[in-house]
């Protein structure tokens, strides 16, 4: 039985879909040990949540067992953006699990996308950063590694809050989302250094919202950033 249903899933248009496919295949060919992947950025609004969710969807529809973890405990958009309807009586999220108010079983949800499960963020808590330092978070990642091919983790911007730097060293790789013509190189380098300092394996950069002549925006994936 499904636990939750996405009421609003739109197939990305051609340019975006192509860029997303190249992101997915680049990750898949970057090594078999890359299972837990974190997405962050310098500033708010650069497109982390969009890209990480669409990547999880793309992995799942290509036959990879994938879980999307909404680790933005401060400003999650997932429920509203994808018009999630809840088919369980009560559903918890990551903040419930990390603060020992729920088990993994309580918060891990099957969705109406085959191969795609999700852990929602749960309600806002006073100190999200501290929760990611809890041993429960390490246990969560270890368990999800065993259950899924890919664990895609969406986090808040590193230029604003430190959460991603706490989570990144626990993951196999980090991907930085940069909005074209928005984030300057100094800010990007500073975030890169922050991630390196904590021992994160930076896999690459997604340059997002690249203006194209005909139809709005799309994103591009740049393999090597180091
Ligand atoms: N490639 C794109 N083309 C057009 N619009 C985009 C693209 N990527 C993201 N957006 C839009 O930009 C806005 C911000 O995207 P998103 O919520 O994914 O950013 P975010 O980095 O997760 O933000 P936050 O830092 O607040 O978590 C949304 O309205 C989203 O639809
Ligand atoms: Mg976001």
CSV table of C-alpha atoms and ligand atoms in Angstrom, one decimal:
chain,number,residue,atom,x,y,z
A,1,UNK,CA,0.0,0.0,0.0
A,2,UNK,CA,1.2,3.5,-0.8
A,3,UNK,CA,1.8,5.9,2.1
A,4,UNK,CA,1.8,9.1,0.2
A,5,UNK,CA,0.9,10.3,-3.2
A,6,UNK,CA,2.5,13.1,-5.2
A,7,UNK,CA,-0.4,15.1,-6.7
A,8,UNK,CA,1.8,17.3,-8.8
A,9,UNK,CA,4.5,15.6,-10.8
A,10,UNK,CA,5.4,17.3,-14.1
A,11,UNK,CA,7.7,15.8,-16.7
A,12,UNK,CA,10.5,18.3,-17.2
A,13,UNK,CA,10.8,19.8,-20.7
A,14,UNK,CA,13.4,18.5,-23.2
A,15,UNK,CA,16.4,20.6,-22.3
A,16,UNK,CA,16.0,20.1,-18.6
A,17,UNK,CA,15.3,16.4,-19.1
A,18,UNK,CA,18.5,16.0,-21.1
A,19,UNK,CA,20.6,17.9,-18.4
A,20,UNK,CA,19.0,15.7,-15.7
A,21,UNK,CA,19.8,12.5,-17.6
A,22,UNK,CA,23.4,13.6,-18.0
A,23,UNK,CA,23.6,14.4,-14.2
A,24,UNK,CA,22.2,11.0,-13.5
A,25,UNK,CA,24.5,9.1,-15.8
A,26,UNK,CA,27.5,11.1,-14.6
A,27,UNK,CA,26.7,10.1,-11.0
A,28,UNK,CA,26.1,6.5,-12.0
A,29,UNK,CA,29.5,6.3,-13.8
A,30,UNK,CA,31.3,8.1,-11.0
A,31,UNK,CA,31.7,4.9,-9.0
A,32,UNK,CA,29.6,2.1,-7.4
A,33,UNK,CA,30.4,3.4,-3.8
A,34,UNK,CA,28.4,6.6,-4.4
A,35,UNK,CA,25.1,5.9,-2.7
A,36,UNK,CA,24.4,8.8,-0.3
A,37,UNK,CA,24.5,12.1,-2.2
A,38,UNK,CA,23.9,15.5,-0.7
A,39,UNK,CA,22.8,18.6,-2.5
A,40,UNK,CA,23.6,22.1,-1.2
A,41,UNK,CA,24.3,25.6,-2.6
A,42,UNK,CA,25.7,28.9,-1.5
A,43,UNK,CA,22.5,30.9,-1.4
A,44,UNK,CA,18.8,30.2,-1.0
A,45,UNK,CA,16.7,29.6,-4.1
A,46,UNK,CA,19.4,28.3,-6.4
A,47,UNK,CA,17.4,25.1,-7.1
A,48,UNK,CA,18.7,22.4,-4.7
A,49,UNK,CA,15.3,21.0,-3.9
A,50,UNK,CA,14.1,21.0,-7.5
A,51,UNK,CA,17.2,19.2,-8.8
A,52,UNK,CA,17.6,16.8,-6.0
A,53,UNK,CA,14.0,15.7,-6.2
A,54,UNK,CA,14.0,15.4,-10.0
A,55,UNK,CA,17.2,13.4,-9.8
A,56,UNK,CA,15.7,11.0,-7.2
A,57,UNK,CA,12.7,10.7,-9.6
A,58,UNK,CA,14.9,10.1,-12.5
A,59,UNK,CA,17.0,7.5,-10.7
A,60,UNK,CA,13.8,5.7,-9.6
A,61,UNK,CA,12.1,5.7,-13.0
A,62,UNK,CA,15.4,4.3,-14.4
A,63,UNK,CA,15.0,1.3,-12.1
A,64,UNK,CA,17.2,2.3,-9.2
A,65,UNK,CA,15.7,2.0,-5.7
A,66,UNK,CA,15.9,5.5,-4.4
A,67,UNK,CA,14.9,7.4,-1.3
A,68,UNK,CA,14.6,11.2,-1.3
A,69,UNK,CA,15.5,12.6,2.2
A,70,UNK,CA,14.2,16.1,2.8
A,71,UNK,CA,16.9,17.4,5.3
A,72,UNK,CA,15.8,21.0,5.0
A,73,UNK,CA,14.4,21.1,8.5
A,74,UNK,CA,14.1,24.9,8.3
A,75,UNK,CA,12.1,25.6,5.2
A,76,UNK,CA,10.9,22.5,3.5
A,77,UNK,CA,8.8,22.9,0.4
A,78,UNK,CA,8.2,19.3,-0.5
A,79,UNK,CA,4.7,18.8,0.7
A,80,UNK,CA,3.2,21.9,-0.9
A,81,UNK,CA,5.3,21.8,-4.1
A,82,UNK,CA,4.4,18.2,-5.0
A,83,UNK,CA,0.9,18.4,-3.4
A,84,UNK,CA,1.6,15.4,-1.2
A,85,UNK,CA,-1.5,13.7,0.1
A,86,UNK,CA,-1.1,11.4,3.0
A,87,UNK,CA,-2.6,8.0,3.0
A,88,UNK,CA,-1.5,7.2,6.5
A,89,UNK,CA,-3.4,8.5,9.5
A,90,UNK,CA,-0.4,10.1,11.0
A,91,UNK,CA,2.9,10.7,9.2
A,92,UNK,CA,6.2,11.8,10.7
A,93,UNK,CA,9.3,13.3,9.3
A,94,UNK,CA,13.1,13.4,9.8
A,95,UNK,CA,12.9,15.8,12.7
A,96,UNK,CA,10.6,13.4,14.5
A,97,UNK,CA,13.0,10.5,13.9
A,98,UNK,CA,16.1,12.5,14.9
A,99,UNK,CA,14.6,13.7,18.1
A,100,UNK,CA,13.5,10.1,18.9
A,101,UNK,CA,9.8,10.8,18.6
A,102,UNK,CA,9.4,8.3,15.7
A,103,UNK,CA,11.1,5.2,14.3
A,104,UNK,CA,12.5,4.9,10.8
A,105,UNK,CA,9.5,2.8,10.0
A,106,UNK,CA,7.2,5.6,11.0
A,107,UNK,CA,8.8,8.2,8.7
A,108,UNK,CA,9.9,6.2,5.7
A,109,UNK,CA,7.1,6.5,3.1
A,110,UNK,CA,6.4,4.6,-0.1
A,111,UNK,CA,5.1,6.9,-2.9
A,112,UNK,CA,3.1,6.5,-6.0
A,113,UNK,CA,6.4,6.5,-8.0
A,114,UNK,CA,7.7,3.0,-8.4
A,115,UNK,CA,11.1,2.6,-6.7
A,116,UNK,CA,10.9,6.0,-5.1
A,117,UNK,CA,10.5,6.4,-1.3
A,118,UNK,CA,10.7,9.5,0.7
A,119,UNK,CA,11.4,10.9,4.2
A,120,UNK,CA,9.7,14.2,4.7
A,121,UNK,CA,11.4,16.9,6.8
A,122,UNK,CA,8.8,16.9,9.7
A,123,UNK,CA,8.0,20.0,11.7
A,124,UNK,CA,10.5,22.8,12.4
A,125,UNK,CA,12.6,22.2,15.4
A,126,UNK,CA,14.6,24.8,17.4
A,127,UNK,CA,18.1,23.5,16.6
A,128,UNK,CA,18.2,21.4,13.5
A,129,UNK,CA,22.0,21.4,13.2
A,130,UNK,CA,22.3,19.6,16.6
A,131,UNK,CA,19.9,16.9,15.3
A,132,UNK,CA,22.3,16.0,12.5
A,133,UNK,CA,25.0,15.4,15.0
A,134,UNK,CA,22.9,12.8,16.7
A,135,UNK,CA,24.0,9.1,16.4
A,136,UNK,CA,20.5,8.5,15.1
A,137,UNK,CA,21.4,10.3,11.9
A,138,UNK,CA,24.4,7.9,11.3
A,139,UNK,CA,22.2,4.9,12.0
A,140,UNK,CA,19.7,6.3,9.5
A,141,UNK,CA,22.3,6.6,6.7
A,142,UNK,CA,23.7,3.2,7.4
A,143,UNK,CA,20.2,1.6,7.2
A,144,UNK,CA,19.2,3.5,4.1
A,145,UNK,CA,22.4,2.4,2.3
A,146,UNK,CA,21.4,-1.2,2.8
A,147,UNK,CA,17.8,-0.6,1.6
A,148,UNK,CA,18.4,1.6,-1.4
A,149,UNK,CA,20.7,2.0,-4.5
A,150,UNK,CA,20.6,5.8,-4.0
A,151,UNK,CA,19.9,8.1,-1.0
A,152,UNK,CA,19.4,11.7,-2.3
A,153,UNK,CA,19.6,14.3,0.5
A,154,UNK,CA,18.3,17.9,0.1
A,155,UNK,CA,19.8,20.4,2.5
A,156,UNK,CA,19.6,24.2,3.2
A,157,UNK,CA,22.1,26.6,1.6
A,158,UNK,CA,25.6,26.4,3.1
A,159,UNK,CA,26.1,30.1,2.8
A,160,UNK,CA,23.2,30.6,5.2
A,161,UNK,CA,23.3,27.7,7.7
A,162,UNK,CA,25.9,25.1,8.6
A,163,UNK,CA,23.6,22.0,8.4
A,164,UNK,CA,25.0,20.8,5.0
A,165,UNK,CA,28.6,20.8,6.4
A,166,UNK,CA,27.5,18.6,9.3
A,167,UNK,CA,25.8,16.1,6.9
A,168,UNK,CA,28.3,16.2,4.0
A,169,UNK,CA,31.1,14.2,5.6
A,170,UNK,CA,28.7,11.5,6.4
A,171,UNK,CA,27.7,11.2,2.8
A,172,UNK,CA,29.6,9.6,-0.2
A,173,UNK,CA,29.4,12.7,-2.2
A,174,UNK,CA,28.2,16.3,-2.3
A,175,UNK,CA,26.9,18.2,-5.3
A,176,UNK,CA,26.8,22.0,-5.3
A,177,UNK,CA,24.0,23.7,-7.1
A,178,UNK,CA,24.9,27.2,-8.4
A,179,UNK,CA,22.4,29.6,-10.0
A,180,UNK,CA,23.8,31.1,-13.2
A,181,UNK,CA,24.6,34.8,-13.1
A,182,UNK,CA,23.6,34.9,-9.4
A,183,UNK,CA,26.3,33.3,-7.2
A,184,UNK,CA,29.8,34.9,-7.6
A,185,UNK,CA,32.9,32.8,-7.7
A,186,UNK,CA,34.1,34.0,-4.3
A,187,UNK,CA,31.0,32.7,-2.6
A,188,UNK,CA,31.2,29.4,-4.5
A,189,UNK,CA,34.9,29.0,-3.6
A,190,UNK,CA,34.1,29.7,0.0
A,191,UNK,CA,31.4,27.1,0.1
A,192,UNK,CA,33.7,24.6,-1.7
A,193,UNK,CA,36.4,25.2,1.0
A,194,UNK,CA,33.9,24.8,3.7
A,195,UNK,CA,32.9,21.4,2.3
A,196,UNK,CA,36.6,20.4,1.8
A,197,UNK,CA,37.4,21.4,5.4
A,198,UNK,CA,34.9,18.9,6.8
A,199,UNK,CA,36.3,16.2,4.5
A,200,UNK,CA,33.4,16.1,2.0
A,201,UNK,CA,33.9,14.5,-1.3
A,202,UNK,CA,32.7,17.1,-3.8
A,203,UNK,CA,31.5,15.4,-6.9
A,204,UNK,CA,30.7,18.4,-9.0
A,205,UNK,CA,28.5,21.4,-9.7
A,206,UNK,CA,25.1,21.8,-11.3
A,207,UNK,CA,24.9,25.2,-13.0
A,208,UNK,CA,21.2,25.9,-12.7
A,209,UNK,CA,18.8,28.4,-14.3
A,210,UNK,CA,21.0,28.8,-17.3
A,211,UNK,CA,19.0,31.2,-19.6
A,212,UNK,CA,18.1,29.7,-22.9
A,213,UNK,CA,16.6,31.6,-25.8
A,214,UNK,CA,13.4,29.8,-26.4
A,215,UNK,CA,12.0,28.3,-23.2
A,216,UNK,CA,13.1,29.8,-19.9
A,217,UNK,CA,15.7,28.0,-18.0
A,218,UNK,CA,17.5,24.6,-17.7
A,219,UNK,CA,20.5,23.3,-15.9
A,220,UNK,CA,23.8,21.9,-16.8
A,221,UNK,CA,26.1,19.5,-15.0
A,222,UNK,CA,29.8,20.0,-14.7
A,223,UNK,CA,31.5,16.8,-13.8
A,224,UNK,CA,34.8,17.8,-12.1
A,225,UNK,CA,34.9,20.8,-9.8
A,226,UNK,CA,38.1,20.1,-7.8
B,1,LIG,N1,16.2,25.0,-13.8
B,1,LIG,C1,15.2,25.8,-13.3
B,1,LIG,N2,14.4,26.5,-14.2
B,1,LIG,C2,13.4,27.3,-13.8
B,1,LIG,N3,13.1,27.4,-12.5
B,1,LIG,C3,13.8,26.7,-11.6
B,1,LIG,C4,14.9,25.9,-12.0
B,1,LIG,N4,15.3,25.3,-10.8
B,1,LIG,C5,14.6,25.8,-9.8
B,1,LIG,N5,13.7,26.6,-10.3
B,1,LIG,C6,12.7,27.4,-9.4
B,1,LIG,O1,13.4,28.2,-8.5
B,1,LIG,C7,12.7,28.3,-7.3
B,1,LIG,C8,13.7,27.8,-6.2
B,1,LIG,O2,14.0,26.4,-6.4
B,1,LIG,P1,14.3,25.4,-5.2
B,1,LIG,O3,13.2,25.5,-4.2
B,1,LIG,O4,14.6,24.1,-5.8
B,1,LIG,O5,15.6,26.1,-4.6
B,1,LIG,P2,16.4,25.8,-3.3
B,1,LIG,O6,17.8,26.0,-3.6
B,1,LIG,O7,16.0,24.4,-2.8
B,1,LIG,O8,15.8,26.9,-2.3
B,1,LIG,P3,16.1,27.0,-0.7
B,1,LIG,O9,17.4,27.5,-0.5
B,1,LIG,O10,15.0,28.0,-0.3
B,1,LIG,O11,15.9,25.6,-0.2
B,1,LIG,C9,11.5,27.4,-7.4
B,1,LIG,O12,10.4,28.2,-7.7
B,1,LIG,C10,11.8,26.5,-8.6
B,1,LIG,O13,10.7,26.1,-9.3
B,2,LIG,MG1,15.3,23.9,-0.9
